[in-house]
Tab-separated table of C-alpha atoms in Angstrom:
chain	number	residue	atom	x	y	z
A	5	UNK	CA	0.096	0.092	0.037
A	6	UNK	CA	2.744	2.266	0.278
A	7	UNK	CA	4.849	1.670	-2.702
A	8	UNK	CA	5.212	4.911	-4.701
A	9	UNK	CA	3.462	2.746	-7.619
A	10	UNK	CA	0.531	2.263	-5.775
A	11	UNK	CA	0.024	6.142	-4.898
A	12	UNK	CA	-1.965	8.161	-7.067
A	13	UNK	CA	-2.592	11.850	-6.874
A	14	UNK	CA	-6.163	12.913	-5.772
A	15	UNK	CA	-6.423	14.499	-9.113
A	16	UNK	CA	-5.904	11.282	-10.912
A	17	UNK	CA	-8.785	9.692	-9.064
A	18	UNK	CA	-11.540	12.271	-9.070
A	19	UNK	CA	-12.774	12.666	-12.560
A	20	UNK	CA	-15.457	14.453	-13.959
A	21	UNK	CA	-18.546	12.706	-12.581
A	22	UNK	CA	-16.837	9.682	-10.204
A	23	UNK	CA	-14.251	8.883	-8.104
A	24	UNK	CA	-11.982	6.128	-9.268
A	25	UNK	CA	-11.991	4.029	-6.269
A	26	UNK	CA	-13.844	0.615	-4.833
A	27	UNK	CA	-16.905	0.835	-2.821
A	28	UNK	CA	-15.577	-1.965	-0.736
A	29	UNK	CA	-13.969	-1.953	2.706
A	30	UNK	CA	-10.152	-1.556	3.316
A	31	UNK	CA	-7.706	0.624	4.617
A	32	UNK	CA	-5.962	3.668	3.455
A	33	UNK	CA	-3.770	6.722	3.682
A	34	UNK	CA	-3.270	9.819	2.260
A	35	UNK	CA	0.306	10.774	1.196
A	36	UNK	CA	2.088	14.193	0.685
A	37	UNK	CA	3.281	14.092	-3.020
A	38	UNK	CA	4.286	17.285	-3.200
A	39	UNK	CA	7.508	19.469	-2.550
A	40	UNK	CA	8.697	17.799	0.407
A	41	UNK	CA	10.417	21.618	1.182
A	42	UNK	CA	6.942	22.962	1.064
A	43	UNK	CA	5.741	20.790	3.731
A	44	UNK	CA	8.336	20.740	6.003
A	45	UNK	CA	7.735	25.057	5.700
A	46	UNK	CA	4.174	24.662	6.400
A	47	UNK	CA	2.751	25.692	10.041
A	48	UNK	CA	4.017	22.622	11.861
A	49	UNK	CA	2.713	23.775	15.507
A	50	UNK	CA	-0.840	22.716	16.622
A	51	UNK	CA	-2.490	23.236	20.336
A	52	UNK	CA	-4.760	20.679	21.137
A	53	UNK	CA	-7.346	20.365	24.214
A	54	UNK	CA	-5.494	17.905	26.870
A	55	UNK	CA	-6.630	16.764	30.103
A	56	UNK	CA	-8.944	19.151	31.723
A	57	UNK	CA	-9.532	21.088	28.805
A	58	UNK	CA	-5.911	22.612	29.162
A	59	UNK	CA	-3.974	22.893	25.867
A	60	UNK	CA	-1.359	21.234	24.954
A	61	UNK	CA	1.248	21.782	21.969
A	62	UNK	CA	2.352	19.437	19.459
A	63	UNK	CA	4.865	19.986	16.649
A	64	UNK	CA	4.803	17.627	13.400
A	65	UNK	CA	7.796	16.800	12.774
A	66	UNK	CA	10.022	15.193	9.817
A	67	UNK	CA	9.970	11.924	11.554
A	68	UNK	CA	8.971	9.949	8.792
A	69	UNK	CA	10.765	6.356	8.313
A	70	UNK	CA	13.006	6.684	5.142
A	71	UNK	CA	12.197	3.889	3.647
A	72	UNK	CA	8.872	5.780	2.647
A	73	UNK	CA	8.551	7.419	-0.721
A	74	UNK	CA	6.301	9.855	0.605
A	75	UNK	CA	5.517	11.686	3.896
A	76	UNK	CA	2.388	10.060	5.299
A	77	UNK	CA	-0.684	12.697	6.288
A	78	UNK	CA	-3.455	10.301	7.457
A	79	UNK	CA	-4.107	6.481	7.601
A	80	UNK	CA	-7.677	5.398	8.304
A	81	UNK	CA	-10.142	2.460	7.900
A	82	UNK	CA	-13.351	2.579	6.166
A	83	UNK	CA	-16.327	0.179	5.236
A	84	UNK	CA	-16.659	2.019	1.964
A	85	UNK	CA	-13.329	3.549	0.586
A	86	UNK	CA	-14.333	5.679	-2.169
A	87	UNK	CA	-17.649	7.148	0.193
A	88	UNK	CA	-14.762	7.724	2.821
A	89	UNK	CA	-12.282	9.642	0.194
A	90	UNK	CA	-14.974	11.909	-0.543
A	91	UNK	CA	-15.757	12.631	2.644
A	92	UNK	CA	-11.951	13.535	3.734
A	93	UNK	CA	-11.995	16.097	0.873
A	94	UNK	CA	-15.276	17.968	0.602
A	95	UNK	CA	-15.292	18.822	-2.788
A	96	UNK	CA	-18.730	20.233	-2.818
A	97	UNK	CA	-17.231	23.126	-0.363
A	98	UNK	CA	-15.008	25.326	-2.533
A	99	UNK	CA	-12.606	27.696	-0.437
A	100	UNK	CA	-11.611	26.868	3.113
A	101	UNK	CA	-13.889	25.384	5.521
A	102	UNK	CA	-11.761	26.058	8.667
A	103	UNK	CA	-10.452	29.539	9.855
A	104	UNK	CA	-6.710	29.660	10.741
A	105	UNK	CA	-6.235	30.324	14.276
A	106	UNK	CA	-3.487	32.876	14.749
A	107	UNK	CA	-1.539	30.778	17.673
A	108	UNK	CA	-2.249	27.719	15.703
A	109	UNK	CA	-4.974	26.068	17.650
A	110	UNK	CA	-7.315	23.493	16.377
A	111	UNK	CA	-10.058	24.613	14.521
A	112	UNK	CA	-13.551	22.826	15.012
A	113	UNK	CA	-13.328	20.166	12.216
A	114	UNK	CA	-16.287	21.107	9.793
A	115	UNK	CA	-17.541	17.581	9.707
A	116	UNK	CA	-16.054	14.133	11.976
A	117	UNK	CA	-14.407	12.505	8.635
A	118	UNK	CA	-12.931	15.590	6.744
A	119	UNK	CA	-9.205	15.341	8.701
A	120	UNK	CA	-7.183	15.313	5.742
A	121	UNK	CA	-9.077	18.880	4.237
A	122	UNK	CA	-8.907	20.196	8.019
A	123	UNK	CA	-5.138	19.140	8.187
A	124	UNK	CA	-4.230	20.625	4.773
A	125	UNK	CA	-6.131	23.768	5.723
A	126	UNK	CA	-4.152	23.864	9.352
A	127	UNK	CA	-0.707	23.437	8.134
A	128	UNK	CA	-1.212	25.927	5.211
A	129	UNK	CA	-3.283	28.871	6.902
A	130	UNK	CA	-3.066	31.471	4.002
A	131	UNK	CA	-4.083	28.919	1.452
A	132	UNK	CA	-7.219	30.479	-0.057
A	133	UNK	CA	-7.475	27.023	-2.554
A	134	UNK	CA	-7.193	24.316	0.056
A	135	UNK	CA	-8.694	22.006	-2.996
A	136	UNK	CA	-6.275	22.925	-5.687
A	137	UNK	CA	-3.790	22.031	-3.296
A	138	UNK	CA	-4.522	18.886	-2.455
A	139	UNK	CA	-5.363	17.642	-6.060
A	140	UNK	CA	-1.767	18.336	-7.254
A	141	UNK	CA	0.017	17.819	-3.972
A	142	UNK	CA	-1.719	14.797	-2.215
A	143	UNK	CA	-1.657	11.014	-3.087
A	144	UNK	CA	-3.675	8.344	-2.003
A	145	UNK	CA	-3.341	4.318	-1.493
A	146	UNK	CA	-5.174	1.654	-0.297
A	147	UNK	CA	-5.918	-1.637	0.225
A	148	UNK	CA	-9.274	-4.273	0.486
A	149	UNK	CA	-7.695	-7.499	0.487
A	150	UNK	CA	-8.309	-7.832	4.399
A	151	UNK	CA	-11.182	-10.231	4.115
A	152	UNK	CA	-10.639	-12.824	6.913
A	153	UNK	CA	-12.375	-11.585	10.142
A	154	UNK	CA	-11.816	-7.934	8.345
A	155	UNK	CA	-13.268	-6.020	11.037
A	156	UNK	CA	-10.615	-7.044	13.538
A	157	UNK	CA	-7.907	-6.782	10.810
A	158	UNK	CA	-8.386	-3.435	9.750
A	159	UNK	CA	-8.345	-1.976	13.022
A	160	UNK	CA	-5.182	-3.364	13.799
A	161	UNK	CA	-3.619	-2.491	10.265
A	162	UNK	CA	-4.769	0.945	11.047
A	163	UNK	CA	-2.865	1.226	14.184
A	164	UNK	CA	-0.110	-0.906	12.968
A	165	UNK	CA	0.205	2.000	10.068
A	166	UNK	CA	-0.378	5.157	12.179
A	167	UNK	CA	2.329	4.158	14.666
A	168	UNK	CA	5.018	2.999	11.799
A	169	UNK	CA	4.305	5.589	9.244
A	170	UNK	CA	3.650	8.563	11.743
A	171	UNK	CA	1.022	10.422	9.997
A	172	UNK	CA	0.703	13.875	11.447
A	173	UNK	CA	-3.468	14.332	10.827
A	174	UNK	CA	-3.631	11.034	13.104
A	175	UNK	CA	-2.320	12.753	16.109
A	176	UNK	CA	-4.905	13.519	18.814
A	177	UNK	CA	-4.320	14.783	22.557
A	178	UNK	CA	-4.862	12.620	25.448
A	179	UNK	CA	-7.609	13.253	27.690
């Protein structure tokens, strides 16, 4: 799932009328396929709500394993890869969905399922057209071959990949 040849740009997946992905259950990842320097020059600080609603600061670091061709932004699981991909992007909503906070506090997500869109808007607070940036600089890969005891296998595979690939947008605070 993380081999460069299996990663397709968002632009390649989104056609005029359809998204070129299966409606099958599986596990997926979003990748930064744009210039790495652009990603590392982005806003890499976020303030989350920690225990007792106290703010806790997290820094997104260049901590991806060297064997990855691209930095991983988010790993997830779904019962429908195509639908979940679409929910992450919210293509029907142009412009920005999340206001940038001057002190990098986490904006309330527009929905509970748009982690990729939210993350891109957080790290690029001055980007007026986040969908265009996502289209050209974000890639996607998935696998749907976890069939034996699939729910459990997707659960464990997501956790394993989050721990291995260290995606920025999967980080949450402890409460």
